[in-house]
Coordinates of C-alpha atoms in Angstrom, one line a residue:
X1 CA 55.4 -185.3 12.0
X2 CA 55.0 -182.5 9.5
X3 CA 51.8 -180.9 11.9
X4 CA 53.9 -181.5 15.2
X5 CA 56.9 -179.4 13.3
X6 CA 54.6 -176.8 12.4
X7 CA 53.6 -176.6 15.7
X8 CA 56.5 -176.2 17.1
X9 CA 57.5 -173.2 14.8
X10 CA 53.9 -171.3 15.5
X11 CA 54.8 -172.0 19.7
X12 CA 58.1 -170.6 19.1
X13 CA 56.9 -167.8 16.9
X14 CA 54.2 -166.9 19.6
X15 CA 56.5 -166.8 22.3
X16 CA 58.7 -165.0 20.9
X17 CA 56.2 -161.9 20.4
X18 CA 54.9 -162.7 23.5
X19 CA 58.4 -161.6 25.2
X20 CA 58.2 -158.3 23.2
X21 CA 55.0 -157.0 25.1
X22 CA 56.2 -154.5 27.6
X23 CA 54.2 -153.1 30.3
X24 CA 55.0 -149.6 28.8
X25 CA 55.9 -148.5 25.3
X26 CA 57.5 -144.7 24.7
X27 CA 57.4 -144.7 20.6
X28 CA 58.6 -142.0 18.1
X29 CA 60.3 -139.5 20.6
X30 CA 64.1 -138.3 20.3
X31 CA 65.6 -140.0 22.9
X32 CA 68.5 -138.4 24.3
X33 CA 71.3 -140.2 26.8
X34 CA 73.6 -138.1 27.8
X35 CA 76.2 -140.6 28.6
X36 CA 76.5 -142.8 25.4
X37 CA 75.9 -139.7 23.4
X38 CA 72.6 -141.4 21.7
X39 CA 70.4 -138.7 20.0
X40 CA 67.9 -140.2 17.7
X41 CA 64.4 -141.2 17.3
X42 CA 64.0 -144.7 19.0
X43 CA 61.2 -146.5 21.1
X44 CA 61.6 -147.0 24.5
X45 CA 60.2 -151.0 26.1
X46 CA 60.0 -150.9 29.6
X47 CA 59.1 -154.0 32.2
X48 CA 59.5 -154.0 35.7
X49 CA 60.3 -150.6 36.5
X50 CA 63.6 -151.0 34.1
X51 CA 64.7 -150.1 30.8
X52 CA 64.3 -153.2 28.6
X53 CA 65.0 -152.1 25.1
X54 CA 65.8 -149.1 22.9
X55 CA 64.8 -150.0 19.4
X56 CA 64.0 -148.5 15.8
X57 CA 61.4 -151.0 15.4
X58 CA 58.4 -151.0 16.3
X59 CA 57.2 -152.6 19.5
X60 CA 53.9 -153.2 21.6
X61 CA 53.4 -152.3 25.3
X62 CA 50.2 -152.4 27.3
X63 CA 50.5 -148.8 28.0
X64 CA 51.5 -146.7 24.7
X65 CA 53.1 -143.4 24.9
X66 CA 53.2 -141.6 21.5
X67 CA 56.4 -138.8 22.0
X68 CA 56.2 -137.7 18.7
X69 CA 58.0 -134.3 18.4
X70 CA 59.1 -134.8 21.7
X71 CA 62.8 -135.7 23.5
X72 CA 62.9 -138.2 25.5
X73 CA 65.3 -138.1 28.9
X74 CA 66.4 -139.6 31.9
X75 CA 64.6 -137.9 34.7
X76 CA 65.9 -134.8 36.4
X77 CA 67.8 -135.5 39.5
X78 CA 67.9 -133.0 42.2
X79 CA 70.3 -133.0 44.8
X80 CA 69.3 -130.1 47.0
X81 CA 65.9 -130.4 48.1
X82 CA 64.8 -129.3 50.9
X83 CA 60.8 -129.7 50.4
X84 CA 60.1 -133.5 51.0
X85 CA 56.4 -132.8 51.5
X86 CA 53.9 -134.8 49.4
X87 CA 52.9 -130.8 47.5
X88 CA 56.9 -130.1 47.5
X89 CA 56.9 -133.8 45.1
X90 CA 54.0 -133.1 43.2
X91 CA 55.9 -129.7 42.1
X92 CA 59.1 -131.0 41.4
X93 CA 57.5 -134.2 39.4
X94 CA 56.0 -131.1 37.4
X95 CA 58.6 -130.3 35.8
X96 CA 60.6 -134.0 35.3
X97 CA 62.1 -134.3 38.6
X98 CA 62.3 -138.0 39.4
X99 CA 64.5 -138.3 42.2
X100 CA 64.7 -135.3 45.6
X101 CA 67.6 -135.5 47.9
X102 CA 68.2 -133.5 51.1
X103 CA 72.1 -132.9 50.6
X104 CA 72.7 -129.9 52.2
X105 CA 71.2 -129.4 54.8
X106 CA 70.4 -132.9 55.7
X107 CA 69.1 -134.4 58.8
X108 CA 69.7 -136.3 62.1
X109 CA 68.4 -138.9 63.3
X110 CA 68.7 -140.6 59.8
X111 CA 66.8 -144.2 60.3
X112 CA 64.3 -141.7 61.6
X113 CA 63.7 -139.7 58.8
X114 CA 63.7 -142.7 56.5
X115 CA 61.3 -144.3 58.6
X116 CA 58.5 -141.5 58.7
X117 CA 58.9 -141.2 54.7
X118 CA 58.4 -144.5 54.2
X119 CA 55.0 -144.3 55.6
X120 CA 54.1 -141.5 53.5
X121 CA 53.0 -141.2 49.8
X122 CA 56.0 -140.1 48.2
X123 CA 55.7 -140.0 44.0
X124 CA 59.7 -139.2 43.9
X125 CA 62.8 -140.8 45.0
X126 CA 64.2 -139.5 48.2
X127 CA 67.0 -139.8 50.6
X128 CA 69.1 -137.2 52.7
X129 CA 72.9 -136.8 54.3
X130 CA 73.7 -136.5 57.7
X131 CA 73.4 -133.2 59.1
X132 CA 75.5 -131.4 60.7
X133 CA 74.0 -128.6 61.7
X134 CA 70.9 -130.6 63.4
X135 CA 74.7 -132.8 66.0
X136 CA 75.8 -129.1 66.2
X137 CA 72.6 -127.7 67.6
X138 CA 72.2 -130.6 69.6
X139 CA 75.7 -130.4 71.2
X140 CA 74.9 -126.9 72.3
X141 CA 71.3 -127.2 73.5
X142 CA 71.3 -130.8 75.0
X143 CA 68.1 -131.4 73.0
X144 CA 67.6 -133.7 70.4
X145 CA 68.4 -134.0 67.8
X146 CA 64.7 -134.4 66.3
X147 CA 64.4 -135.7 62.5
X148 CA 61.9 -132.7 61.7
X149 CA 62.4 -129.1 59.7
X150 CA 61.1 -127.2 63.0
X151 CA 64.2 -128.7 64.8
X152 CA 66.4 -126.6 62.3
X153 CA 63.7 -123.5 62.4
X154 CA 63.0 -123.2 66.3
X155 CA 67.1 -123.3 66.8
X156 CA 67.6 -120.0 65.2
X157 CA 66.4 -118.2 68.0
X158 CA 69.7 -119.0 69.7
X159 CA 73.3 -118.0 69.0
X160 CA 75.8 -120.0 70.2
X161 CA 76.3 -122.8 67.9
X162 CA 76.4 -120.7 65.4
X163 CA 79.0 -118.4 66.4
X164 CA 81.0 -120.3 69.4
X165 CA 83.9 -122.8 68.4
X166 CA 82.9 -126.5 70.2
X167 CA 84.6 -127.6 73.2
X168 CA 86.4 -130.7 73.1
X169 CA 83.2 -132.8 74.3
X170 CA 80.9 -130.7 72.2
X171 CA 83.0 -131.3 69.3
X172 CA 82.8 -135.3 70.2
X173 CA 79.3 -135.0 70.7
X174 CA 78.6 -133.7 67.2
X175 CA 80.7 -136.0 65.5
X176 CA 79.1 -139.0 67.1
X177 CA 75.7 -137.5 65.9
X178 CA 77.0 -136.8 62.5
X179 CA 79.2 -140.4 62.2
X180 CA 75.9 -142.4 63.6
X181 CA 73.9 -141.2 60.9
X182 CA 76.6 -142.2 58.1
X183 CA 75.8 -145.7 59.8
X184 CA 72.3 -145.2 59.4
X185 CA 72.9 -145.0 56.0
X186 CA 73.1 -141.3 55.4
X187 CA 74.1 -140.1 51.6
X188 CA 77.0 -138.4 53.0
X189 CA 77.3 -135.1 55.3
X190 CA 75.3 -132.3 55.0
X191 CA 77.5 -128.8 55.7
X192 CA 75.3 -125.9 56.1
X193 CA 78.4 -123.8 57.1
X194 CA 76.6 -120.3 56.3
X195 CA 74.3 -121.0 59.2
X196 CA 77.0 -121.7 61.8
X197 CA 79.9 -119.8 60.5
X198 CA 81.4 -119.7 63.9
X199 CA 82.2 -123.1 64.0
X200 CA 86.2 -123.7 64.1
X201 CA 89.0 -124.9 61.4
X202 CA 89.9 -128.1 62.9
X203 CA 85.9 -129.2 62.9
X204 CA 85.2 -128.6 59.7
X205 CA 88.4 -131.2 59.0
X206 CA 87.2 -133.4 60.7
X207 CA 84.0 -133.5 58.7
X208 CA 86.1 -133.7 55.4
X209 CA 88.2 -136.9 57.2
X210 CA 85.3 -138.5 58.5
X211 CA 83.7 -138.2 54.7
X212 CA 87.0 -139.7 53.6
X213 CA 87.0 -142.8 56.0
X214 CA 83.7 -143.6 54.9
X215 CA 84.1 -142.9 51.2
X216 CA 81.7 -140.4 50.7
X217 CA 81.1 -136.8 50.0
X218 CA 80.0 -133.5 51.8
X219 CA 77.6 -131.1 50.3
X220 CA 78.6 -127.6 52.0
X221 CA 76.9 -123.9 51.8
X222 CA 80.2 -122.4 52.8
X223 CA 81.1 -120.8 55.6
X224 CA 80.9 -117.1 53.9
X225 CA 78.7 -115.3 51.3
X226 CA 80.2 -111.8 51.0
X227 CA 81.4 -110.0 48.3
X228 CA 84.1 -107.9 50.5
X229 CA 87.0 -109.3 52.3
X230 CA 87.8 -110.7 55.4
X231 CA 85.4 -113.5 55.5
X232 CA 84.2 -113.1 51.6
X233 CA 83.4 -115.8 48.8
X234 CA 86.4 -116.2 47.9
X235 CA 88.0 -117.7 51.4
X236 CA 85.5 -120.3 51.8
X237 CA 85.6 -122.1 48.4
X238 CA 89.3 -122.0 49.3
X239 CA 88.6 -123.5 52.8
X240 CA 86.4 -126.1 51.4
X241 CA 88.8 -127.3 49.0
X242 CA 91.8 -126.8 50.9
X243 CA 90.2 -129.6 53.4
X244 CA 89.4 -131.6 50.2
X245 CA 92.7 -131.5 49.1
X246 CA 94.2 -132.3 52.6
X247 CA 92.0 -135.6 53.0
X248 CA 91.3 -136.6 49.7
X249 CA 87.8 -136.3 51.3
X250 CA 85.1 -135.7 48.0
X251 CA 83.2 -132.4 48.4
X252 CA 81.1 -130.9 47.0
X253 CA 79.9 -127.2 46.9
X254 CA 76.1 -126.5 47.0
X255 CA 74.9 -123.1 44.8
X256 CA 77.7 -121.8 44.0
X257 CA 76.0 -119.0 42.6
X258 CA 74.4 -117.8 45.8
X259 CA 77.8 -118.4 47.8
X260 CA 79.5 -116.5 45.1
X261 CA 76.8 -113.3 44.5
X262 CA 79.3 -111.1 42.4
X263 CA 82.7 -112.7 42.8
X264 CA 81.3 -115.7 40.6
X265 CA 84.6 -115.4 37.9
X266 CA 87.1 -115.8 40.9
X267 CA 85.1 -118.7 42.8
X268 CA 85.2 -120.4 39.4
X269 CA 88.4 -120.3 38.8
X270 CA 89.6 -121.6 42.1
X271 CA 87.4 -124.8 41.2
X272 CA 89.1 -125.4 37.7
X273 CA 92.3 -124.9 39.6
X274 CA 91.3 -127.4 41.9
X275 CA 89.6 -129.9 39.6
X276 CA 92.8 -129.5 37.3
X277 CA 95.0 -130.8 40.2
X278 CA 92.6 -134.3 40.4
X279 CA 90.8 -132.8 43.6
X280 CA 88.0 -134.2 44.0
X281 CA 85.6 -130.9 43.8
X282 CA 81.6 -131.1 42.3
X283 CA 79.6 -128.1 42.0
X284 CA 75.6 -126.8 41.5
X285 CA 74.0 -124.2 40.8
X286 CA 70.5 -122.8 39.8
X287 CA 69.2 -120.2 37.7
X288 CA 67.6 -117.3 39.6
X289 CA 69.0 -114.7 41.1
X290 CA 67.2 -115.0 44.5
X291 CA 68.0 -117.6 47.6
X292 CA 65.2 -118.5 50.3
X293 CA 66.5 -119.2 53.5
X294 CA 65.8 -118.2 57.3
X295 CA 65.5 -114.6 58.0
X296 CA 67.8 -114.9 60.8
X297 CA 70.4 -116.7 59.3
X298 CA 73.7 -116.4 60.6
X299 CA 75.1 -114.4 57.5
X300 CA 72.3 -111.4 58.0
X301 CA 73.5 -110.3 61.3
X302 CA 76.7 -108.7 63.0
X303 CA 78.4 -105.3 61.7
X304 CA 78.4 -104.1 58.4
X305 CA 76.3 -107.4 57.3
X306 CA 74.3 -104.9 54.8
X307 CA 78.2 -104.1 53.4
X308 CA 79.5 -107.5 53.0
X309 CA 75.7 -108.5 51.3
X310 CA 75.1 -105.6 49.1
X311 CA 71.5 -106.0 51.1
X312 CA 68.6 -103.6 52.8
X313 CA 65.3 -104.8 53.5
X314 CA 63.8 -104.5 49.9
X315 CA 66.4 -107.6 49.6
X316 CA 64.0 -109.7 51.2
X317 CA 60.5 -110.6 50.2
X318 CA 58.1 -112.9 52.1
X319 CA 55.2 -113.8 50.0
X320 CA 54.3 -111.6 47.1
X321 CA 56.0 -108.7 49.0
X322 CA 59.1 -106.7 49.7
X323 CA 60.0 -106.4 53.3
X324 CA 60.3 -103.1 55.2
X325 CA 63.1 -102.2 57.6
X326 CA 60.1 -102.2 60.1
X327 CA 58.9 -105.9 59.0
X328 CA 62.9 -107.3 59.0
X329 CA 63.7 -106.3 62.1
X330 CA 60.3 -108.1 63.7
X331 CA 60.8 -111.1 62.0
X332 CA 64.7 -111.2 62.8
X333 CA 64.2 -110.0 66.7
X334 CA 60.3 -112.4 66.8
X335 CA 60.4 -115.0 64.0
X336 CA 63.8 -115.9 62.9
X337 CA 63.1 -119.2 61.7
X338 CA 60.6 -117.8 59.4
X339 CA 62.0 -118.6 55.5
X340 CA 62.2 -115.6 53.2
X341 CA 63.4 -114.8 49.4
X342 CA 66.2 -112.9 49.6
X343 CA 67.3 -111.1 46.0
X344 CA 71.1 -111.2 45.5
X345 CA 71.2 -110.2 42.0
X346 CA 68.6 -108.4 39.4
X347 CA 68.1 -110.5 36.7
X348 CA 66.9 -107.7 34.9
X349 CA 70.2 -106.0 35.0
X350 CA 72.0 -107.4 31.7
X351 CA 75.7 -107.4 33.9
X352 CA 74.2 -109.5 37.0
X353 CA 72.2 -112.2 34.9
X354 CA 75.9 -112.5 33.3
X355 CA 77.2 -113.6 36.4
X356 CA 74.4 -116.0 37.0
X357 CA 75.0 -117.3 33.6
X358 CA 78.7 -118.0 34.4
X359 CA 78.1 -120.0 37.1
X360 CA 74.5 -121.9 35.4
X361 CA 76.6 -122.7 32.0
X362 CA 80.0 -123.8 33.4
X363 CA 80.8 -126.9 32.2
X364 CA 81.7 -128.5 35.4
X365 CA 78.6 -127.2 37.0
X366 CA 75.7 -128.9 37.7
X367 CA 71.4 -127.9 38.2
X368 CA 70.1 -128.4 41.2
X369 CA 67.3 -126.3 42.4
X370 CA 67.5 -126.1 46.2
X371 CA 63.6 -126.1 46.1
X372 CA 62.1 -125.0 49.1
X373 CA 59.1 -125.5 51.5
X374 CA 55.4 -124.4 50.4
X375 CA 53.9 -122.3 53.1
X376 CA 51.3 -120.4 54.1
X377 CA 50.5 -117.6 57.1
X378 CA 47.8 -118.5 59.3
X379 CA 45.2 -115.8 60.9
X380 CA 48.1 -114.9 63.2
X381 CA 50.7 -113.9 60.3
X382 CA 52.7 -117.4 61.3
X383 CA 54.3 -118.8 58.2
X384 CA 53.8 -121.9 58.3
X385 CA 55.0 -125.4 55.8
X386 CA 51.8 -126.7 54.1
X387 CA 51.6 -130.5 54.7
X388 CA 48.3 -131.3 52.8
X389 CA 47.5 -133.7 49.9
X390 CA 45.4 -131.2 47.6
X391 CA 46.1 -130.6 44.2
X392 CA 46.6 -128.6 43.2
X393 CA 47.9 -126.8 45.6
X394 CA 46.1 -124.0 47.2
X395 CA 46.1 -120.8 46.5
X396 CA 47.4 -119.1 49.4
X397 CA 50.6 -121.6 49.8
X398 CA 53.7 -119.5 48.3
X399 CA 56.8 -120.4 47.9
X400 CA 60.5 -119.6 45.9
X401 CA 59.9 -120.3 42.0
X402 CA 62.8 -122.4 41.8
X403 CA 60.4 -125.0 43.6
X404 CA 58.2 -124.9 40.4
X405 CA 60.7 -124.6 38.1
X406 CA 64.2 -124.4 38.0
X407 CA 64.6 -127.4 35.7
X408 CA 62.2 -126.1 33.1
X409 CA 63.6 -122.8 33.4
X410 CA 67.1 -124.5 32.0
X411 CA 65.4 -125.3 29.2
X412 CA 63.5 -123.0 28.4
X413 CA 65.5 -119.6 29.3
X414 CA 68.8 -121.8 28.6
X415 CA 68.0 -123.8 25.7
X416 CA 65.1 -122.8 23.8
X417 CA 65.0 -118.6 24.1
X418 CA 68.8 -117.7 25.0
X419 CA 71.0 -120.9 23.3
X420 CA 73.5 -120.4 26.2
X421 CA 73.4 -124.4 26.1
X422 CA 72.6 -127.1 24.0
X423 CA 70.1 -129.8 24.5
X424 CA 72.3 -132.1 25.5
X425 CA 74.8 -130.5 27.5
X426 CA 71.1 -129.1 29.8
X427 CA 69.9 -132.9 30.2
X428 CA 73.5 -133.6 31.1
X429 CA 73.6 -131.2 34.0
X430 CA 70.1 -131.9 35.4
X431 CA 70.7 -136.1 35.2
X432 CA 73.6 -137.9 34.6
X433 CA 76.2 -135.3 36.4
X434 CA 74.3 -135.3 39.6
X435 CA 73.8 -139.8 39.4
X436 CA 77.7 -139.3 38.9
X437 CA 78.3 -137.2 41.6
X438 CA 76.3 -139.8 44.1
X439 CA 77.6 -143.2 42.0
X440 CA 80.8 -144.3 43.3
X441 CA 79.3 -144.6 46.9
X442 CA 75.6 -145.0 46.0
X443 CA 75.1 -147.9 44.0
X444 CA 71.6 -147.1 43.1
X445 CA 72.4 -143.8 41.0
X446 CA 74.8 -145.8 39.2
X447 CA 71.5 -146.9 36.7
X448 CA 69.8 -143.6 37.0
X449 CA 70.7 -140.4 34.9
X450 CA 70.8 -142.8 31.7
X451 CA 68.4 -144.1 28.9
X452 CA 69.7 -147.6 28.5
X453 CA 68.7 -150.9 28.8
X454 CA 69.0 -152.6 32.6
X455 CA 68.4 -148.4 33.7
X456 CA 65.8 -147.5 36.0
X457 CA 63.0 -146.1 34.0
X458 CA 62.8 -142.6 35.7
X459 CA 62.2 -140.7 32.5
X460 CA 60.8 -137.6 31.5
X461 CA 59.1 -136.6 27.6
X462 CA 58.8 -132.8 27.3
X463 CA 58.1 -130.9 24.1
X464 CA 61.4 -128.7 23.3
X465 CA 59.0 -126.2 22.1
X466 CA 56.8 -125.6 24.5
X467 CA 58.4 -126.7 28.1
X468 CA 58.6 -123.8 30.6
X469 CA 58.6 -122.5 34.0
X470 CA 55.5 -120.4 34.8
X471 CA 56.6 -119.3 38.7
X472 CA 57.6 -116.4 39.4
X473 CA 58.6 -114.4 42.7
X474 CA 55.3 -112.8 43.0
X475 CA 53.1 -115.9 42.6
X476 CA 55.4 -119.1 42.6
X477 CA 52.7 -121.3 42.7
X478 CA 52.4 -122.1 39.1
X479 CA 53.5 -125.7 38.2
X480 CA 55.9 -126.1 34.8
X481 CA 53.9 -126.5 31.5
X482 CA 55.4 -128.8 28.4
X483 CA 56.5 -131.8 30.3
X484 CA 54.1 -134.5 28.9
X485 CA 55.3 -137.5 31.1
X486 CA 56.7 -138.5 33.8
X487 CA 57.9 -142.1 34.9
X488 CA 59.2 -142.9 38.5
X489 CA 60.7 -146.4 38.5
X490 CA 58.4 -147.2 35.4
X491 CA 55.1 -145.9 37.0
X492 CA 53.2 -143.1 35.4
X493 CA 53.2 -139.9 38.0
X494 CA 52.9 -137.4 35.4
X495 CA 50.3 -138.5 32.3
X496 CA 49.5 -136.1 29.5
X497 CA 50.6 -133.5 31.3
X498 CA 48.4 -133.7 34.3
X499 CA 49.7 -135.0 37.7
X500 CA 48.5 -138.8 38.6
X501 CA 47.0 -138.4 41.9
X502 CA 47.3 -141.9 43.3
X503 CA 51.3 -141.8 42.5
X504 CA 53.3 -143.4 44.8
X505 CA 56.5 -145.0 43.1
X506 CA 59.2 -143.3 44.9
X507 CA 62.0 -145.7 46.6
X508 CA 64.2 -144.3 49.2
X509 CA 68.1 -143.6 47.9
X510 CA 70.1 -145.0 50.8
X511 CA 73.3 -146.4 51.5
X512 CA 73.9 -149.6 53.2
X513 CA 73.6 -149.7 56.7
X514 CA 76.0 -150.6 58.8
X515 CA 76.6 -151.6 62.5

């Protein structure tokens, strides 16, 4: 009886160490969540992809992490990606991005999209909004719409639906487009507005309602980046939440920095105005000084463009290079779909990194990097995306820095040299604002952005002391140093530092579909 009681103890004892075994152990790092406020040095048990305890004791895991002088986070969430290529991931995953999301530009078809990522090696999370600039494009062409970036690139060769209002079937048209991929389980509506500024009042409300019938959000590069009025800055933050405000539609304003370029302080305020009257209003931003975008957008053409953008042709750089007045106008009149950096403010000049501080350190501001596309010219001078798996990535691929490292640059520039934010409030605006901004209509962000037990395990560990972005304009393919680890879904895609090859843990972030 005795040895049978025994037994039973040593079976029970056993067992019970048996259930604390994880498959991965984080010890001795200061974990930070920046919802419950938790700030101290714990170990981290993870099983299954999911947070399973936070402890001060001691625990054992078949993989050990020691993150000993080192904070320990929810990974980075990025709502404005635009480089879903397996190099674009490896980058981002660099620098503790766990999950990329195509917000504002978006695509259509969505099940499409969804469908060709899912057969490719993707370390990150992903998903993307409907776009509406792929139904507008298609309502004015008859052609497509086609779930790739050359759709978008080849379009800007023509005019009209960019600058014409829709006719009452073209408007239809679009809307189906745009509706069908909210069905498809699209993240919401992507509004790239400053690429088809023509477009008229009552469209853009329909967007905002249709976002409001379906309980979701629009992600909008507003109709106008100028720094003079008519058509300035300041006009389309006020459109944009003038429609939010009229439909109780959620919408939210991509780089507000860019849209803003020097009128930042009054763009602010009209979102604390709005945001004090319950208006349902969210807002990004990133730290440089410089945008990427197609060198025949919308916005660098028509009279006095140069005026309203403060802009000549050493504005724009492609590669390592500032453009000529010779080289701008081939590329706008030849290659208009050909992405360039364009410089909107000197970060060198202590009055206009101000103004990108207001708008990176505002507390109702979020990070989000609006990472772009790695390319590459061919023999011909083409620019073209690089789609290859090397790593790392080759040396004649260029891109915007922010690609490399916009998040690192928060904490390093942000944090570390400058103390323009705390710790906290930096994690904050790179993880658990952006899951917020996506939760109330996206169940699965509702356990990412947060350390706590039942969470996803997307998790970064960086040392405070050492993490950094090492892009710059001149050679932006650099990847971030300092970030030890990386976890996607409780799989190791960063180790040590280096980049797991083989990593492939990325789910898609979708809504439901619906019929």
């Amino acid at each position: 009886m005795y040895r049978t009681f025994v037994s039973a103890i040593f079976v029970a004892i056993a067992t019970t160490c048996s259930a604390q075994d994880y498959d991965i152990v984080i010890t001795n790092g200061r974990v930070i969540d920046p919802e419950t406020g938790l700030d101290a040095i714990r170990n981290l048990g993870i099983n299954g992809g999911e947070i399973s305890a936070i402890s001060e004791f001691a625990m054992d895991g078949s993989i050990e992490i020691d993150a000993t002088n080192h904070v320990v986070a929810p990974g980075f969430i990025d709502l404005h990606a635009h480089g879903m290529n397996l190099g674009d991931m490896r980058m981002q995953a660099m620098q503790g991005v766990t999950t990329v999301l195509e917000l504002e530009s978006g695509i259509l078809p969505i099940a499409d999209w969804y469908a060709e990522m899912e057969r490719q090696q993707t370390p990150l999370n992903y998903g993307a909004s409907a776009a509406w600039t792929f139904g507008r494009i298609a309502a004015f062409t008859g052609e497509g719409p086609v779930a790739e970036l050359s759709y978008f690139q080849d379009a800007q060769r023509f005019d009209d639906w960019k600058t014409e209002i829709a006719d009452p079937l073209r408007m239809l048209e679009l809307l189906d487009l745009v509706e069908q991929g909210l069905k498809e389980g699209a993240l919401g509506i992507g509004v790239n507005a400053g690429y088809a500024p023509g477009y008229g009042q009552k469209e853009y409300f329909a967007l905002a309602n249709m976002a409001a019938d379906y309980g979701v959000a629009t992600y909008t590069h507003v109709r106008y980046a100028s720094n003079l009025e008519p058509q300035g800055s300041f006009e389309a933050i006020k459109e944009l939440i003038a429609n939010a405000a009229l439909t109780g539609a959620h919408m939210h304003i991509c780089h507000i920095n860019s849209s803003s370029l020097e009128d930042i302080h009054a763009t602010l305020d009209l979102v604390e105005r709005a945001q004090a009257q319950g208006i349902n209003i969210t807002v990004e931003a990133y730290p440089y000084g410089a945008a990427n975008t197609v060198v025949g957008a919308a916005m660098f053409s028509g009279d006095g463009w140069r005026e309203r953008m403060s802009s000549t042709a050493q504005n724009f750089q492609l590669g390592a290079d500032r453009m000529t007045e010779e080289e701008l106008a081939d590329y706008q009149n030849n290659e208009p779909g050909t992405f360039v950096t364009w410089h909107f403010l000197d970060e060198n000049d202590p009055d206009a990194l101000a103004l990108l501080d207001a708008s990176v350190t505002h507390p109702a501001v979020m990070i989000a990097s609006d990472a772009v596309f790695w390319s590459y010219l061919d023999e011909s001078g083409a620019v073209l995306n690089y789609e290859g798996s090397d790593w790392p990535l080759p040396d004649n691929v260029f891109s915007h820095p922010r690609s490399a490292g916009a998040f690192t640059k928060i904490l390093r520039s942000y944090v570390r040299e400058r103390g323009l934010l705390s710790l906290e409030e930096a994690i904050g605006k790179m993880s658990l604002m952006p899951a917020q901004t996506l939760e109330n209509f996206v169940p699965q962000m509702r356990k990412k952005g947060r350390l706590q037990v039942g969470m996803d395990a997307d998790i970064v560990v960086f040392d405070p002391k050492t993490v950094a972005d090492l892009a710059t304009y001149e050679n932006a393919n650099q990847p971030a140093v300092g970030v030890q680890t990386v976890l996607v879904n409780g799989t190791l895609v960063v180790e040590n530092g280096e980049l797991r090859i083989e990593a492939d843990s990325g789910q898609p972030i979708r809504r439901q579909l619906q019929r």
